[in-house]
Amino acid sequence: DMSFAYNHPRWDTLHFYDETYVAANEMLLQMIERYTDNEHSNHFQYALELNEQPIWGGCYDCGMNEIENVPEHSRFMTNNNFKTKVKISGKKIAIMGDSIGDNFALFFEKAAGLDGNKVKWLVPDPKRMDRTWINEGEETGEGGYLSFLRLNALFTSDNMAVDEESSGPSQWSPTFYRDFAKTYGSPDVFIYRTPWPWMAGFSGENIKEVNVGPEVLEEIVNNAYHLLRPKTFIFLTSPANNNAIYDGLASLRKDNEVIRNFVRQYSPPSPSEGIQNVMFMDFEKLTDALILANAELMSIPPEMAFSHINTGVDKEADPTYYYPQLTAMACAGTTPPAHPVNIGSCPDKRRGIISRDGIHWCDKTTGPRATAGLACLIDCVSNDSDDIEDRPEQLRECEFACNHMYMNMETVFVLDKTSQKIDSKQGHLENPK
């Protein structure tokens, strides 16, 4: 619902303006102070805004009967009851990944106020490549766009198609991406969601084969550079999903640590070659926190939040649910599970606060922090006058601050209409003296 207004769209430094949430965080305060000293900074504009009504689940690709109300006493209300807005303002933003990448792109599309009905499908034949799109709505600003590039496999040479006609969701065409950059312009920011093959558990594949190493991530970054020439590359760590629970999420967590370490150690080949800015958004940490918050509501002990399973034995009459799944991810409500280890269906058949199906994420509960975290990272490299690409330590500091601020359910944003000055010690806006 984009009916709310920007309140006279006035955008101040970093991410706050009149009547908005502001977070009390020492590192972010330092960033604010540094940015406010520079009157000519070119920030990526985003803001957090209070929800006037209690939020609902609002899940990816689900009907109204799947939308579950958020209990008022939950952390979803106390720590997460806001929406994020972004102004793309001429930025070119491309997101690559599987359906979870598309899920994420739709978060950003909604936050930018873009009309999803005005997307252009880049591959008209959905049988060859489903849901590959670009949105150049007037809200993106002159020359700007938001695009989703569907790829279910790793962006490596092993998965390169022999020609464009034989490309598809799991095989990519170099020609397609070169033509994309030539037609629409190279993306300023390229966001990459490392795909996890969601069918592995059902097809009997060895989950350990999913593991990626730093050499694979380097190839992915290099392919993005040579084909699309983005200025900034952002990895998304992988969230919990139905497939990853086969080994207790161990492989997923290992892969994500490889991503973190690769990014921390990355340096471009030279100041004039290669992608200069590589960062990561710790989506795993956010979604872990959402699962724990929902487990708390369902009286699932935190030590069981990532091992209590809904097996789906008692089918819920919908083949699009992916089983088995984490109970605390896919189920909803406040009724505790009847068994301490696993259940056959969600208690009271209720689902859809943070996920509908055990793999995708709900925009109203996941979208605000996910979008704010990404916008914050884009802002890290949007201040041209800071020349931040030549200062990797400051880039890492900014990256840490964004993840620390938004990729959790612990930070509380406090609203005070009387002042914009932050009292970091008390955790609220300080009243004017």
Coordinates of C-alpha atoms in Angstrom, one line a residue:
D1 CA 0.0 0.0 0.0
M2 CA 1.8 3.2 -1.2
S3 CA -1.1 5.5 -0.3
F4 CA 0.9 7.3 2.4
A5 CA 2.7 10.5 1.5
Y6 CA 6.2 11.6 2.0
N7 CA 5.1 14.4 4.2
H8 CA 6.3 17.1 1.8
P9 CA 9.1 15.0 0.5
R10 CA 12.0 16.6 2.3
W11 CA 15.1 14.4 2.5
D12 CA 17.8 15.1 5.0
T13 CA 21.3 13.7 5.4
L14 CA 21.6 9.9 5.7
H15 CA 18.2 8.5 6.3
F16 CA 16.0 10.6 8.6
Y17 CA 13.7 13.5 8.1
D18 CA 10.7 15.0 9.9
E19 CA 8.5 12.6 11.8
T20 CA 10.6 9.5 11.1
Y21 CA 12.3 6.8 13.1
V22 CA 15.9 7.5 14.1
A23 CA 18.2 4.9 15.7
A24 CA 20.5 5.4 18.6
N25 CA 23.8 3.8 17.5
E26 CA 27.3 5.1 18.2
M27 CA 28.8 4.1 14.8
L28 CA 25.9 5.5 12.9
L29 CA 26.1 8.7 14.8
Q30 CA 29.7 9.1 13.7
M31 CA 28.6 8.5 10.1
I32 CA 25.9 11.2 10.5
E33 CA 28.4 13.7 11.9
R34 CA 30.9 13.0 9.1
Y35 CA 28.2 13.3 6.4
T36 CA 26.5 16.4 7.8
D37 CA 29.8 18.2 7.7
N38 CA 29.8 17.9 3.9
E39 CA 27.2 20.1 2.3
H40 CA 27.9 18.7 -1.1
S41 CA 27.5 15.1 -0.4
N42 CA 25.4 12.9 -2.7
H43 CA 23.6 10.5 -0.5
F44 CA 21.3 7.7 -1.6
Q45 CA 18.0 8.9 -0.1
Y46 CA 16.0 6.6 2.1
A47 CA 13.8 7.0 5.2
L48 CA 12.0 4.9 7.8
E49 CA 8.4 5.8 8.6
L50 CA 6.1 4.7 11.4
N51 CA 3.2 2.4 10.5
E52 CA 0.0 4.0 11.5
Q53 CA -1.8 0.7 11.7
P54 CA -0.4 -2.7 13.0
I55 CA 1.5 -4.5 10.3
W56 CA 0.4 -7.7 8.7
G57 CA 2.5 -10.5 7.2
G58 CA 1.9 -9.7 3.6
C59 CA 3.9 -12.6 2.1
Y60 CA 5.6 -13.0 -1.3
D61 CA 3.3 -14.4 -3.9
C62 CA 0.5 -15.2 -1.5
G63 CA -3.3 -14.7 -1.3
M64 CA -5.1 -12.7 1.3
N65 CA -5.9 -15.9 3.2
E66 CA -2.1 -16.3 3.8
I67 CA -1.7 -12.9 5.5
E68 CA -1.3 -13.3 9.3
N69 CA -1.8 -10.5 11.7
V70 CA 1.2 -9.6 13.9
P71 CA 0.6 -9.9 17.6
E72 CA 0.8 -6.5 19.4
H73 CA 3.1 -7.8 22.2
S74 CA 5.6 -9.3 19.8
R75 CA 9.0 -7.9 18.7
F76 CA 7.4 -7.5 15.3
M77 CA 5.4 -4.6 16.8
T78 CA 7.9 -3.2 19.3
N79 CA 11.0 -3.4 17.1
N80 CA 9.8 -3.7 13.5
N81 CA 6.7 -1.6 13.0
F82 CA 8.0 0.7 10.3
K83 CA 8.2 0.9 6.6
T84 CA 11.2 1.9 4.5
K85 CA 11.0 4.3 1.5
V86 CA 13.8 4.9 -1.0
K87 CA 14.3 7.4 -3.8
I88 CA 16.3 5.8 -6.6
S89 CA 16.9 9.2 -8.2
G90 CA 18.7 8.1 -11.3
K91 CA 20.6 5.2 -9.8
K92 CA 20.8 2.0 -11.8
I93 CA 20.2 -1.0 -9.5
A94 CA 20.3 -4.6 -10.7
I95 CA 19.6 -7.7 -8.6
M96 CA 20.6 -11.2 -9.7
G97 CA 19.4 -14.4 -8.2
D98 CA 16.7 -17.1 -7.9
S99 CA 13.2 -16.6 -6.7
I100 CA 14.5 -15.4 -3.3
G101 CA 16.4 -12.7 -5.3
D102 CA 13.2 -11.8 -7.0
N103 CA 11.5 -11.7 -3.6
F104 CA 14.2 -9.2 -2.5
A105 CA 13.8 -7.1 -5.6
L106 CA 10.1 -6.8 -5.0
F107 CA 10.8 -5.5 -1.5
F108 CA 12.9 -2.7 -3.1
E109 CA 10.4 -2.0 -5.8
K110 CA 7.7 -1.5 -3.3
A111 CA 9.9 0.8 -1.1
A112 CA 10.7 2.9 -4.1
G113 CA 7.0 3.3 -4.9
L114 CA 7.4 1.7 -8.3
D115 CA 4.3 0.3 -10.1
G116 CA 4.9 -3.4 -10.6
N117 CA 2.4 -3.4 -13.4
K118 CA 4.8 -1.3 -15.5
V119 CA 7.7 -3.6 -15.6
K120 CA 9.2 -4.6 -18.9
W121 CA 9.9 -8.3 -19.3
L122 CA 13.4 -8.7 -20.7
V123 CA 12.9 -12.3 -21.9
P124 CA 9.4 -12.5 -23.4
D125 CA 9.4 -16.3 -23.4
P126 CA 8.7 -17.3 -19.8
K127 CA 9.4 -20.9 -20.5
R128 CA 13.0 -20.0 -21.3
M129 CA 13.6 -17.5 -18.5
D130 CA 10.8 -16.6 -16.1
R131 CA 10.7 -13.3 -14.3
T132 CA 13.6 -11.3 -15.7
W133 CA 12.5 -7.7 -15.7
I134 CA 13.3 -4.0 -15.5
N135 CA 11.3 -1.1 -14.1
E136 CA 12.1 2.3 -15.4
G137 CA 9.2 4.1 -13.8
E138 CA 9.3 7.8 -13.4
E139 CA 10.0 7.3 -9.7
T140 CA 13.5 5.9 -10.6
G141 CA 14.5 9.4 -11.9
E142 CA 16.1 10.2 -15.2
G143 CA 18.3 7.3 -16.4
G144 CA 17.6 5.2 -13.3
Y145 CA 16.2 1.7 -13.1
L146 CA 15.5 -1.3 -10.9
S147 CA 16.0 -4.6 -12.6
F148 CA 15.9 -8.3 -11.6
L149 CA 18.0 -10.8 -13.6
R150 CA 16.8 -14.4 -12.9
L151 CA 19.6 -17.0 -12.5
N152 CA 19.0 -20.1 -10.4
A153 CA 22.6 -21.3 -10.8
L154 CA 26.0 -19.7 -9.8
F155 CA 27.1 -16.9 -12.2
T156 CA 30.2 -19.0 -13.2
S157 CA 31.6 -20.4 -16.5
D158 CA 30.3 -23.8 -15.5
N159 CA 26.7 -22.5 -16.0
M160 CA 27.3 -20.5 -19.2
A161 CA 25.0 -21.3 -22.1
V162 CA 26.5 -22.2 -25.5
D163 CA 24.3 -19.5 -27.1
E164 CA 21.6 -17.1 -26.1
E165 CA 18.7 -19.3 -27.3
S166 CA 19.8 -22.2 -25.1
S167 CA 20.0 -19.9 -22.0
G168 CA 17.5 -20.2 -19.2
P169 CA 17.0 -19.9 -15.5
S170 CA 20.0 -22.1 -14.8
Q171 CA 22.2 -21.2 -17.8
W172 CA 23.3 -17.6 -18.5
S173 CA 24.1 -16.0 -21.8
P174 CA 27.1 -13.5 -22.0
T175 CA 25.4 -11.8 -25.0
F176 CA 22.2 -11.2 -23.0
Y177 CA 24.1 -9.3 -20.2
R178 CA 26.3 -7.4 -22.6
D179 CA 23.2 -6.3 -24.5
F180 CA 21.5 -5.4 -21.2
A181 CA 24.3 -3.1 -20.2
K182 CA 24.5 -1.5 -23.7
T183 CA 20.7 -0.9 -23.9
Y184 CA 20.0 0.3 -20.3
G185 CA 23.4 1.3 -19.0
S186 CA 25.8 -0.5 -16.6
P187 CA 24.3 -0.8 -13.1
D188 CA 25.7 1.5 -10.4
V189 CA 25.0 -1.3 -8.0
F190 CA 24.8 -5.0 -8.7
I191 CA 23.2 -7.1 -5.9
Y192 CA 23.9 -10.9 -6.0
R193 CA 21.9 -13.5 -4.2
T194 CA 23.9 -16.7 -4.1
P195 CA 21.3 -19.4 -5.1
W196 CA 20.7 -22.5 -3.1
P197 CA 19.1 -25.3 -5.2
W198 CA 15.8 -25.6 -3.4
M199 CA 15.1 -29.0 -5.0
A200 CA 18.2 -30.7 -3.7
G201 CA 16.6 -32.4 -0.8
F202 CA 13.8 -33.8 -2.9
S203 CA 16.0 -35.0 -5.7
G204 CA 18.5 -36.7 -3.5
E205 CA 21.4 -34.4 -4.4
N206 CA 24.3 -34.2 -1.9
I207 CA 23.8 -30.9 0.0
K208 CA 27.5 -30.6 0.6
E209 CA 28.0 -30.0 -3.1
V210 CA 26.4 -26.6 -2.7
N211 CA 29.4 -25.3 -0.8
V212 CA 31.3 -22.4 -2.5
G213 CA 34.8 -21.2 -2.1
P214 CA 36.5 -17.8 -2.5
E215 CA 37.7 -18.7 -6.0
V216 CA 34.0 -19.1 -7.0
L217 CA 33.0 -15.8 -5.5
E218 CA 36.0 -14.1 -7.3
E219 CA 34.8 -15.5 -10.6
I220 CA 31.3 -14.2 -10.0
V221 CA 32.6 -10.7 -9.3
N222 CA 34.8 -10.8 -12.4
N223 CA 32.0 -12.0 -14.6
A224 CA 29.8 -9.2 -13.3
Y225 CA 32.6 -6.7 -14.1
H226 CA 33.4 -7.9 -17.6
L227 CA 29.8 -8.2 -18.7
L228 CA 27.9 -5.4 -16.8
R229 CA 30.7 -3.1 -15.4
P230 CA 28.9 -2.2 -12.1
K231 CA 30.6 0.3 -9.8
T232 CA 29.6 -1.6 -6.7
F233 CA 28.9 -5.3 -6.0
I234 CA 26.8 -6.4 -3.0
F235 CA 26.5 -10.0 -1.9
L236 CA 23.5 -11.2 0.1
T237 CA 24.2 -13.9 2.5
S238 CA 21.7 -16.8 2.2
P239 CA 18.8 -17.0 4.6
A240 CA 17.5 -20.2 6.2
N241 CA 15.3 -22.2 3.9
N242 CA 13.7 -25.6 3.6
N243 CA 16.6 -27.0 1.7
A244 CA 19.3 -26.0 4.1
I245 CA 17.7 -27.7 7.1
Y246 CA 18.8 -31.1 5.8
D247 CA 22.2 -30.7 7.6
G248 CA 20.9 -28.4 10.3
L249 CA 21.9 -25.3 8.2
A250 CA 25.6 -26.2 8.6
S251 CA 26.4 -25.9 4.9
L252 CA 24.5 -22.7 4.5
R253 CA 26.2 -21.1 7.5
K254 CA 29.6 -22.2 6.1
D255 CA 28.9 -20.7 2.7
N256 CA 27.9 -17.5 4.3
E257 CA 31.1 -17.3 6.3
V258 CA 33.0 -17.8 3.0
I259 CA 31.1 -14.8 1.6
R260 CA 31.9 -12.6 4.6
N261 CA 35.6 -13.5 4.6
F262 CA 35.9 -13.0 0.9
V263 CA 34.4 -9.5 1.0
R264 CA 36.5 -8.5 4.0
Q265 CA 39.7 -9.5 2.2
Y266 CA 38.7 -8.2 -1.3
S267 CA 40.7 -5.6 -3.0
P268 CA 40.3 -4.5 -6.6
P269 CA 43.0 -5.5 -9.2
S270 CA 43.9 -1.9 -9.6
P271 CA 42.4 1.6 -9.0
S272 CA 41.2 1.6 -12.6
E273 CA 40.3 -2.1 -13.2
G274 CA 37.8 -4.4 -11.6
I275 CA 34.9 -3.6 -9.3
Q276 CA 36.1 -1.1 -6.8
N277 CA 33.5 -1.6 -4.0
V278 CA 32.5 -5.1 -2.9
M279 CA 30.3 -5.4 0.2
F280 CA 27.8 -7.9 1.8
M281 CA 24.4 -7.5 3.4
D282 CA 24.0 -10.1 6.1
F283 CA 20.5 -11.3 5.2
E284 CA 21.1 -14.5 7.1
K285 CA 21.4 -12.6 10.4
L286 CA 18.2 -10.7 9.8
T287 CA 16.2 -13.8 8.9
D288 CA 17.7 -15.7 11.8
A289 CA 16.4 -12.9 14.1
L290 CA 12.9 -13.0 12.5
I291 CA 12.8 -16.8 13.0
L292 CA 13.8 -16.4 16.7
A293 CA 11.2 -13.7 17.2
N294 CA 8.5 -15.9 15.7
A295 CA 9.7 -18.9 17.8
E296 CA 9.3 -16.8 20.9
L297 CA 5.7 -16.1 20.0
M298 CA 5.0 -19.9 19.4
S299 CA 6.8 -20.9 22.7
I300 CA 9.5 -22.7 20.8
P301 CA 12.7 -22.6 22.8
P302 CA 15.4 -20.6 21.0
E303 CA 17.7 -23.6 20.9
M304 CA 15.0 -25.4 18.9
A305 CA 14.1 -22.6 16.6
F306 CA 16.4 -23.9 13.8
S307 CA 15.7 -27.6 14.3
H308 CA 11.9 -27.9 15.1
I309 CA 10.4 -29.1 11.8
N310 CA 7.1 -29.0 10.1
T311 CA 7.2 -32.2 8.1
G312 CA 4.1 -31.6 6.1
V313 CA 2.9 -35.2 6.6
D314 CA -0.6 -33.7 7.4
K315 CA -0.8 -31.9 4.1
E316 CA -2.2 -28.4 4.2
A317 CA -3.8 -28.7 0.7
D318 CA -1.3 -26.5 -1.1
P319 CA 1.5 -28.1 -3.2
T320 CA 3.5 -24.9 -3.3
Y321 CA 4.6 -25.3 0.4
Y322 CA 8.1 -26.7 0.5
Y323 CA 8.6 -29.4 3.0
P324 CA 10.1 -30.1 5.4
Q325 CA 10.4 -26.5 6.8
L326 CA 11.3 -24.8 10.0
T327 CA 8.2 -24.5 12.1
A328 CA 9.3 -21.1 13.4
M329 CA 9.8 -19.8 9.9
A330 CA 6.7 -21.0 8.1
C331 CA 4.1 -21.2 10.8
A332 CA 2.3 -18.4 12.8
G333 CA 0.1 -17.7 15.7
T334 CA 0.7 -18.2 19.4
T335 CA -0.3 -21.9 19.8
P336 CA 2.7 -24.0 20.8
P337 CA 3.6 -27.0 18.6
A338 CA 2.0 -30.2 19.9
H339 CA 5.4 -32.1 19.7
P340 CA 8.8 -30.8 21.0
V341 CA 10.7 -31.9 17.8
N342 CA 8.4 -32.0 14.8
I343 CA 4.8 -31.6 13.7
G344 CA 2.8 -32.7 10.6
S345 CA 1.3 -29.2 9.9
C346 CA 1.3 -25.7 11.3
P347 CA -0.6 -25.3 14.6
D348 CA -4.2 -24.2 13.9
K349 CA -3.2 -24.2 10.2
R350 CA -1.8 -20.7 10.6
R351 CA 1.1 -19.4 8.6
G352 CA 2.4 -16.3 7.0
I353 CA 4.0 -13.8 9.4
I354 CA 7.6 -14.1 8.1
S355 CA 7.2 -16.8 5.4
R356 CA 4.4 -18.5 3.6
D357 CA 6.1 -21.5 2.3
G358 CA 9.4 -22.1 4.2
I359 CA 11.6 -20.5 1.5
H360 CA 10.3 -17.0 0.6
W361 CA 9.9 -14.0 2.9
C362 CA 7.0 -11.7 3.8
D363 CA 7.4 -8.0 2.7
K364 CA 5.8 -6.4 5.7
T365 CA 7.9 -8.1 8.3
T366 CA 11.1 -8.7 6.3
G367 CA 11.0 -5.9 3.8
P368 CA 11.6 -2.8 6.0
R369 CA 14.9 -3.9 7.5
A370 CA 16.1 -5.7 4.4
T371 CA 15.4 -2.6 2.2
A372 CA 16.9 -0.2 4.7
G373 CA 20.0 -2.3 5.1
L374 CA 20.5 -2.4 1.3
A375 CA 19.8 1.3 1.0
C376 CA 22.3 2.0 3.8
L377 CA 25.0 0.0 1.9
I378 CA 24.3 1.9 -1.3
D379 CA 24.6 5.1 0.6
C380 CA 28.1 3.9 1.7
V381 CA 29.4 4.4 -1.8
S382 CA 27.1 7.2 -3.0
N383 CA 29.1 10.0 -1.4
D384 CA 31.3 10.9 -4.3
S385 CA 33.1 13.6 -2.5
D386 CA 34.2 11.1 0.2
D387 CA 36.0 9.1 -2.5
I388 CA 35.2 6.1 -0.3
E389 CA 36.5 3.6 -2.9
D390 CA 40.0 4.7 -2.0
R391 CA 39.4 4.1 1.7
P392 CA 38.6 0.4 2.2
E393 CA 38.7 0.8 6.0
Q394 CA 35.9 3.3 5.9
L395 CA 33.9 1.1 3.5
R396 CA 34.2 -1.8 5.9
E397 CA 33.2 0.5 8.8
C398 CA 30.1 1.7 6.9
E399 CA 29.2 -1.8 5.9
F400 CA 29.4 -3.0 9.5
A401 CA 27.3 -0.1 10.7
C402 CA 24.5 -0.9 8.1
N403 CA 24.5 -4.6 9.1
H404 CA 24.7 -3.8 12.8
M405 CA 21.8 -1.4 12.5
Y406 CA 19.3 -3.3 10.4
M407 CA 20.2 -7.0 10.2
N408 CA 18.7 -7.9 13.5
M409 CA 15.5 -7.5 15.6
E410 CA 17.2 -5.9 18.5
T411 CA 17.7 -2.2 17.5
V412 CA 14.7 -0.2 18.4
F413 CA 13.8 3.0 16.5
V414 CA 12.3 5.8 18.6
L415 CA 9.9 8.4 17.2
D416 CA 9.9 11.9 18.6
K417 CA 8.3 14.7 16.5
T418 CA 9.9 17.5 18.6
S419 CA 13.5 17.2 17.5
Q420 CA 15.9 15.5 15.1
K421 CA 18.8 15.5 17.6
I422 CA 19.7 12.0 18.7
D423 CA 20.4 11.1 22.3
S424 CA 22.6 8.0 21.8
K425 CA 23.0 7.2 25.5
Q426 CA 19.3 7.2 26.3
G427 CA 18.3 5.6 23.0
H428 CA 15.8 8.3 22.1
L429 CA 15.6 11.7 20.5
E430 CA 16.6 14.4 22.8
N431 CA 14.1 17.2 23.5
P432 CA 15.3 20.7 22.5
K433 CA 16.7 22.7 25.4

